[in-house]
Tab-separated table of C-alpha atoms and ligand atoms in Angstrom:
chain	number	residue	atom	x	y	z
U	21	MET	CA	14.967	-13.820	10.191
U	22	GLU	CA	14.552	-10.489	12.290
U	23	VAL	CA	11.071	-9.950	12.912
U	24	PRO	CA	10.320	-6.234	11.717
U	25	HIS	CA	9.411	-3.940	14.706
U	26	ARG	CA	5.593	-2.781	13.696
U	27	PRO	CA	4.465	0.187	15.264
U	28	GLU	CA	2.138	1.183	18.092
U	29	MET	CA	-1.549	3.114	17.330
U	30	PHE	CA	-2.444	6.842	19.818
U	31	ASP	CA	-4.717	8.732	19.815
U	32	PHE	CA	-4.150	12.726	17.843
U	33	HIS	CA	-7.021	14.618	18.076
U	34	GLY	CA	-8.926	11.214	18.274
U	35	VAL	CA	-7.698	10.508	15.209
U	36	CYS	CA	-6.606	6.700	15.562
U	37	MET	CA	-2.886	7.331	14.197
U	38	VAL	CA	0.177	6.348	13.738
U	39	HIS	CA	3.738	8.041	14.093
U	40	GLN	CA	4.810	7.580	10.563
U	41	PHE	CA	2.562	9.872	10.055
U	42	THR	CA	1.989	12.727	12.522
U	43	ASP	CA	5.959	12.709	13.252
U	44	ASN	CA	6.495	15.937	10.681
U	45	TRP	CA	3.112	17.571	11.985
U	46	ASP	CA	4.047	21.140	11.956
U	47	ASN	CA	5.519	20.953	8.530
U	48	LEU	CA	2.329	19.942	7.279
U	49	GLN	CA	0.218	21.953	8.910
U	50	ASN	CA	2.765	25.131	7.710
U	51	PHE	CA	3.100	23.430	4.154
U	52	LYS	CA	2.499	25.548	1.134
U	53	ALA	CA	-0.308	24.838	-1.720
U	54	ARG	CA	-0.083	26.805	-4.967
U	55	PRO	CA	-3.403	27.140	-6.817
U	56	ASP	CA	-2.583	25.225	-9.495
U	57	ASP	CA	-1.654	21.753	-6.980
U	58	ILE	CA	-4.108	18.757	-7.516
U	59	LEU	CA	-4.500	16.747	-4.379
U	60	ILE	CA	-6.145	12.877	-3.958
U	61	ALA	CA	-7.571	12.395	-0.611
U	62	THR	CA	-8.613	9.199	0.275
U	63	TYR	CA	-8.689	6.763	3.579
U	64	PRO	CA	-5.883	3.634	2.832
U	65	LYS	CA	-6.257	0.893	0.236
U	66	ALA	CA	-9.373	2.881	-1.730
U	67	GLY	CA	-7.881	3.401	-5.141
U	68	THR	CA	-5.084	6.163	-4.409
U	69	THR	CA	-2.950	4.542	-6.751
U	70	TRP	CA	-4.916	3.547	-9.754
U	71	VAL	CA	-6.022	7.288	-9.549
U	72	SER	CA	-2.569	8.577	-9.549
U	73	TYR	CA	-1.734	6.914	-11.709
U	74	ILE	CA	-4.608	7.801	-13.954
U	75	LEU	CA	-3.878	11.668	-13.269
U	76	ASP	CA	0.212	10.872	-13.353
U	77	LEU	CA	-0.518	10.124	-17.383
U	78	LEU	CA	-3.137	12.250	-18.013
U	79	TYR	CA	-0.642	15.410	-16.665
U	80	PHE	CA	2.069	14.338	-18.203
U	81	GLY	CA	1.830	11.050	-20.517
U	82	HIS	CA	3.219	13.219	-23.364
U	83	MET	CA	6.866	13.361	-21.368
U	84	GLY	CA	8.072	10.156	-23.234
U	85	PRO	CA	9.239	6.979	-21.985
U	86	ASP	CA	12.055	7.811	-19.198
U	87	ARG	CA	9.574	9.577	-16.706
U	88	GLN	CA	7.029	6.628	-16.881
U	89	THR	CA	10.237	3.765	-16.616
U	90	SER	CA	12.458	5.275	-14.159
U	91	ILE	CA	10.400	7.045	-11.635
U	92	PRO	CA	7.959	5.331	-8.924
U	93	LEU	CA	4.613	6.921	-9.167
U	94	ASN	CA	5.536	7.312	-5.530
U	95	ASP	CA	8.235	9.682	-5.881
U	96	ARG	CA	5.825	11.344	-8.814
U	97	VAL	CA	2.623	11.524	-7.172
U	98	PRO	CA	5.060	12.329	-2.798
U	99	PHE	CA	2.602	11.139	-0.466
U	100	LEU	CA	2.167	14.093	1.910
U	101	GLU	CA	2.355	13.023	5.473
U	102	ILE	CA	4.821	9.849	5.066
U	103	CYS	CA	7.894	11.260	7.784
U	104	LYS	CA	9.957	7.748	7.330
U	105	PRO	CA	13.234	8.009	9.266
U	106	CYS	CA	16.216	8.535	6.663
U	107	LEU	CA	13.705	8.912	4.046
U	108	PRO	CA	12.737	12.627	3.182
U	109	THR	CA	9.849	13.887	4.077
U	110	GLY	CA	6.449	13.751	1.650
U	111	THR	CA	6.552	17.790	2.595
U	112	GLU	CA	10.005	17.692	0.844
U	113	GLN	CA	9.061	15.585	-1.674
U	114	ALA	CA	6.681	17.593	-3.087
U	115	GLU	CA	8.640	21.127	-2.847
U	116	LYS	CA	10.450	19.408	-5.085
U	117	LEU	CA	8.725	17.714	-7.612
U	118	PRO	CA	10.187	19.414	-10.792
U	119	THR	CA	6.538	19.081	-12.675
U	120	THR	CA	3.298	22.040	-12.276
U	121	PRO	CA	0.920	20.452	-11.073
U	122	ARG	CA	2.032	19.095	-8.427
U	123	LEU	CA	-0.358	15.555	-8.071
U	124	ILE	CA	-0.061	14.996	-3.881
U	125	LYS	CA	-1.618	12.166	-2.095
U	126	THR	CA	-2.736	12.213	0.856
U	127	HIS	CA	-4.909	9.711	3.957
U	128	LEU	CA	-5.715	11.969	6.045
U	129	PRO	CA	-8.934	12.680	7.450
U	130	VAL	CA	-10.664	16.246	5.798
U	131	GLN	CA	-10.033	18.251	9.110
U	132	PHE	CA	-6.169	17.397	8.996
U	133	VAL	CA	-5.781	18.590	5.551
U	134	PRO	CA	-3.752	21.539	6.053
U	135	GLN	CA	-5.366	25.080	5.572
U	136	SER	CA	-3.383	26.166	2.300
U	137	PHE	CA	-5.685	24.003	0.571
U	138	TRP	CA	-8.505	25.103	0.776
U	139	GLN	CA	-6.970	28.490	0.907
U	140	GLN	CA	-5.583	27.829	-2.350
U	141	ARG	CA	-8.669	26.759	-3.578
U	142	CYS	CA	-6.807	23.394	-4.894
U	143	ARG	CA	-8.932	20.858	-6.908
U	144	ILE	CA	-9.061	17.632	-4.650
U	145	ILE	CA	-9.937	14.647	-5.540
U	146	TYR	CA	-11.875	12.276	-3.467
U	147	VAL	CA	-11.738	8.899	-3.849
U	148	ALA	CA	-14.061	6.601	-1.460
U	149	ARG	CA	-14.247	2.972	-1.338
U	150	ASN	CA	-17.052	0.781	0.209
U	151	ALA	CA	-16.346	-0.889	3.464
U	152	LYS	CA	-16.630	-3.991	3.425
U	153	ASP	CA	-13.936	-3.953	0.527
U	154	ASN	CA	-12.173	-1.509	2.142
U	155	VAL	CA	-11.531	-3.000	5.245
U	156	VAL	CA	-10.667	-6.442	3.454
U	157	SER	CA	-7.816	-5.089	1.174
U	158	TYR	CA	-6.497	-2.922	4.536
U	159	PHE	CA	-6.244	-6.510	6.171
U	160	HIS	CA	-3.131	-7.900	3.647
U	161	PHE	CA	-2.347	-4.765	3.254
U	162	ALA	CA	-1.097	-4.515	7.217
U	163	ARG	CA	-0.017	-7.649	6.909
U	164	MET	CA	2.012	-7.412	4.952
U	165	ASN	CA	3.566	-4.079	5.328
U	166	SER	CA	5.969	-3.758	8.352
U	167	ALA	CA	4.773	0.582	8.455
U	168	LEU	CA	1.695	-0.047	9.838
U	169	PRO	CA	0.556	-1.701	12.956
U	170	GLU	CA	0.261	-5.961	13.900
U	171	PRO	CA	-3.143	-6.357	12.012
U	172	GLY	CA	-4.254	-9.762	14.053
U	173	ASP	CA	-6.263	-12.914	13.276
U	174	TRP	CA	-9.040	-10.821	10.655
U	175	SER	CA	-11.538	-11.138	12.960
U	176	SER	CA	-10.207	-8.661	15.765
U	177	TYR	CA	-9.084	-6.569	12.691
U	178	LEU	CA	-12.421	-6.288	11.911
U	179	GLN	CA	-12.944	-4.975	14.990
U	180	GLY	CA	-10.305	-2.618	15.491
U	181	PHE	CA	-11.918	-0.909	11.863
U	182	MET	CA	-15.176	-1.021	13.316
U	183	ALA	CA	-14.572	0.448	16.175
U	184	GLY	CA	-12.074	2.990	14.408
U	185	LYS	CA	-8.710	1.849	16.039
U	186	ARG	CA	-7.456	1.850	12.557
U	187	ALA	CA	-4.331	3.968	11.284
U	188	PHE	CA	-5.780	7.359	9.494
U	189	GLY	CA	-9.145	7.167	12.388
U	190	SER	CA	-12.571	5.750	11.667
U	191	TRP	CA	-13.166	4.915	7.948
U	192	TYR	CA	-16.976	6.199	8.736
U	193	ASP	CA	-16.055	8.758	9.985
U	194	HIS	CA	-13.502	9.677	7.163
U	195	VAL	CA	-15.933	9.314	3.719
U	196	ASN	CA	-18.307	11.157	5.953
U	197	ASN	CA	-17.025	14.299	6.212
U	198	TRP	CA	-15.235	14.545	2.832
U	199	TRP	CA	-18.343	13.522	2.012
U	200	GLU	CA	-19.706	16.965	4.422
U	201	LYS	CA	-16.659	19.275	2.568
U	202	LYS	CA	-18.293	19.439	-0.481
U	203	GLU	CA	-21.154	21.549	0.875
U	204	THR	CA	-19.205	24.445	1.172
U	205	TYR	CA	-15.561	23.956	-1.174
U	206	SER	CA	-16.613	23.252	-4.380
U	207	ASN	CA	-13.457	22.125	-5.993
U	208	LEU	CA	-13.757	18.278	-4.514
U	209	TYR	CA	-14.400	15.873	-6.519
U	210	TYR	CA	-15.788	12.694	-5.117
U	211	MET	CA	-15.000	9.517	-6.538
U	212	PHE	CA	-15.873	5.873	-5.920
U	213	TYR	CA	-13.102	3.128	-6.641
U	214	GLU	CA	-16.701	1.129	-7.398
U	215	ASP	CA	-17.568	3.355	-10.947
U	216	LEU	CA	-13.734	2.579	-11.582
U	217	ILE	CA	-14.325	-0.381	-11.502
U	218	GLU	CA	-17.192	-0.772	-14.057
U	219	ASP	CA	-16.696	1.869	-16.205
U	220	CYS	CA	-13.094	2.802	-15.634
U	221	GLY	CA	-13.606	5.258	-19.385
U	222	ARG	CA	-15.801	6.955	-18.015
U	223	GLU	CA	-14.801	7.653	-14.862
U	224	ILE	CA	-11.007	9.300	-16.763
U	225	ASP	CA	-14.087	11.144	-18.583
U	226	ARG	CA	-15.123	12.719	-15.725
U	227	LEU	CA	-12.340	13.590	-14.039
U	228	CYS	CA	-10.774	15.377	-17.702
U	229	SER	CA	-14.332	17.581	-16.731
U	230	PHE	CA	-13.335	18.049	-13.511
U	231	LEU	CA	-10.134	18.991	-14.555
U	232	GLY	CA	-10.502	20.728	-17.171
U	233	LEU	CA	-8.659	18.734	-19.395
U	234	SER	CA	-9.669	17.260	-22.890
U	235	PRO	CA	-6.940	14.766	-24.086
U	236	SER	CA	-8.375	12.873	-27.820
U	237	VAL	CA	-9.557	9.746	-27.720
U	238	GLU	CA	-6.062	8.298	-28.752
U	239	GLU	CA	-4.758	9.444	-25.194
U	240	LYS	CA	-7.866	8.762	-23.115
U	241	GLU	CA	-7.660	5.661	-24.617
U	242	ARG	CA	-3.988	5.017	-24.300
U	243	VAL	CA	-3.834	5.857	-19.880
U	244	ARG	CA	-7.321	3.591	-19.810
U	245	ALA	CA	-5.076	0.261	-20.808
U	246	SER	CA	-1.930	1.531	-19.554
U	247	VAL	CA	-4.490	1.218	-15.646
U	248	THR	CA	-5.732	-1.941	-15.534
U	249	PHE	CA	-5.007	-3.792	-13.271
U	250	ASP	CA	-3.113	-6.486	-15.101
U	251	SER	CA	-1.114	-3.722	-16.556
U	252	MET	CA	0.007	-1.756	-13.475
U	253	LYS	CA	0.107	-4.949	-11.437
U	254	GLN	CA	3.143	-5.923	-13.852
U	255	ASN	CA	4.410	-2.505	-14.072
U	256	LYS	CA	7.539	-2.083	-11.170
U	257	MET	CA	7.201	1.596	-11.127
U	258	THR	CA	3.257	1.354	-9.830
U	259	ASN	CA	3.406	-2.099	-7.858
U	260	ASN	CA	5.330	-0.873	-4.858
U	261	SER	CA	7.497	-4.323	-5.438
U	262	ALA	CA	10.693	-1.539	-4.058
U	263	VAL	CA	9.179	-0.949	-0.911
U	264	LYS	CA	11.116	-1.952	1.909
U	265	THR	CA	8.969	-2.186	4.527
U	266	MET	CA	5.836	-4.397	2.453
U	267	ASN	CA	6.590	-8.284	1.727
U	268	HIS	CA	4.523	-8.784	-1.257
U	269	LYS	CA	5.354	-12.870	-0.720
U	270	VAL	CA	3.217	-12.507	2.094
U	271	SER	CA	0.412	-10.816	0.010
U	272	PRO	CA	1.157	-8.405	-3.133
U	273	PHE	CA	0.614	-4.914	-3.192
U	274	MET	CA	-1.432	-4.847	-6.332
U	275	ARG	CA	-3.466	-8.346	-4.432
U	276	LYS	CA	-7.247	-8.989	-6.357
U	277	GLY	CA	-8.493	-5.256	-7.946
U	278	LYS	CA	-11.797	-6.629	-7.573
U	279	VAL	CA	-15.912	-4.784	-6.062
U	280	GLY	CA	-16.927	-7.692	-3.423
U	281	ASP	CA	-13.730	-9.974	-2.223
U	282	TRP	CA	-15.205	-9.014	1.009
U	283	LYS	CA	-17.526	-12.436	0.256
U	284	ASN	CA	-15.208	-14.423	0.740
U	285	HIS	CA	-14.221	-13.031	3.703
U	286	PHE	CA	-16.519	-12.216	5.973
U	287	THR	CA	-18.215	-14.858	8.392
U	288	VAL	CA	-22.284	-14.551	7.941
U	289	ALA	CA	-22.429	-13.943	12.208
U	290	GLN	CA	-19.893	-10.996	10.487
U	291	ASN	CA	-21.243	-9.520	8.278
U	292	GLU	CA	-24.778	-9.277	10.511
U	293	LYS	CA	-22.920	-7.448	12.689
U	294	PHE	CA	-21.093	-5.197	10.353
U	295	ASP	CA	-24.380	-4.537	8.738
U	296	GLU	CA	-26.715	-3.659	12.022
U	297	ASP	CA	-23.184	-1.395	13.402
U	298	TYR	CA	-22.667	0.158	9.196
U	299	LYS	CA	-26.593	0.987	9.902
U	300	GLN	CA	-26.184	3.207	12.621
U	301	LYS	CA	-22.735	4.866	11.140
U	302	MET	CA	-24.047	6.042	8.277
U	303	LYS	CA	-26.996	7.560	8.052
U	304	ASN	CA	-26.962	10.218	5.433
U	305	PRO	CA	-28.767	9.087	2.630
U	306	ASP	CA	-27.165	10.748	0.055
U	307	LEU	CA	-24.119	8.819	0.220
U	308	LYS	CA	-24.513	4.959	-1.340
U	309	PHE	CA	-21.875	2.207	-1.472
U	310	ARG	CA	-22.049	-0.381	-3.650
U	311	PHE	CA	-20.754	-3.439	-2.320
U	312	GLU	CA	-21.020	-5.490	-5.510
U	313	ILE	CA	-21.130	-4.911	-9.161
A	7	PPS	N1	-6.237	-0.836	-11.417
A	7	PPS	C1	-6.991	-0.727	-10.115
A	7	PPS	N2	-7.839	-1.511	-10.350
A	7	PPS	C2	-8.327	-1.941	-9.669
A	7	PPS	N3	-8.380	-2.271	-8.799
A	7	PPS	C3	-6.289	-1.044	-8.654
A	7	PPS	C4	-6.089	-1.025	-9.615
A	7	PPS	N4	-4.861	-0.537	-9.049
A	7	PPS	C5	-4.665	-0.395	-7.031
A	7	PPS	N5	-5.989	-1.320	-6.922
A	7	PPS	C6	-6.407	-1.691	-5.683
A	7	PPS	O1	-7.094	-0.496	-4.446
A	7	PPS	C7	-6.217	-0.989	-3.797
A	7	PPS	C8	-5.313	-0.266	-3.177
A	7	PPS	O2	-5.594	0.815	-2.926
A	7	PPS	P1	-4.451	2.946	-2.742
A	7	PPS	O3	-3.645	2.270	-3.490
A	7	PPS	O4	-5.579	2.749	-1.927
A	7	PPS	O5	-3.761	1.999	-1.056
A	7	PPS	S1	-2.919	2.335	-0.801
A	7	PPS	O6	-3.490	3.478	0.522
A	7	PPS	O7	-2.516	3.534	-1.481
A	7	PPS	O8	-1.843	1.999	0.336
A	7	PPS	C9	-5.915	-2.488	-3.889
A	7	PPS	O9	-6.692	-3.137	-3.444
A	7	PPS	P2	-7.207	-4.957	-3.494
A	7	PPS	O10	-6.221	-5.432	-4.914
A	7	PPS	O11	-8.491	-5.091	-3.370
A	7	PPS	O12	-6.124	-5.173	-2.180
A	7	PPS	C10	-5.353	-2.668	-5.240
A	7	PPS	O13	-5.173	-3.841	-6.414
């Protein structure tokens, strides 16, 4: 069997990146956001797909079953910076979206977000996930997705993550810099994967108040029931089963969906080293993550 070619990481304006996220840079930076666009921003593997689907159902769940059964979520919520050979770029996909508001996802660190999103005062939802579960999820994703650099073994993967040497750069910088942005940009809603796991219904309510939506109790319950882990894992439109670079036999995209799976991966020594390093990098007492619930 042919071994898929894995991309290399490189330094891009101080952030570790891979080409498929930087090759469309000029178009990306000149992207014209509209005031009602909604941007879902995350470090990879923090809950992008989950929140994308919640928003898609809140805005477009009434559009009938066709949209839900025939259009993959990735096409309904384009990935802004993606640029793969022979496929429309994320910016092209976003430009062609027929529905309003446009829901757009990104993993960009805050300093790379196209200026027009800020200028147009777009609503932005940032989803963050605790670093330990985030790195475990990213490791398994890198194993199954040949569009990402070769992960190597768990121990070296973890080391690289701690050093910021993963696509989209340092998790620590990503979550901290987005957190700080809240101080100056009021249309930014910062939420946590762990809260979604704890009480998805409550988080849907909070999202609705940020977005100014008032769905009926029944509608909200329909959304909540559709976005459970099991339901999204079964759903071909949300489980990424059609993405060519992903081998779900190596590790499924909808893998575990839990808080605390890191305990099955970190050795005691790795955990101690990680905690020590974490303390040095996460100095803001207001930004608190839960590693278990
Ligand atoms: N509904 C629901 N409930 C609980 N968990 C969920 C859900 N949907 C996605 N997930 C989990 O989120 C992880 C994938 O994150 P992303 O969607 O951000 O991935 S990506 O960056 O867009 O590739 C990945 O986490 P892990 O299972 O820990 O690998 C998914 O399983």
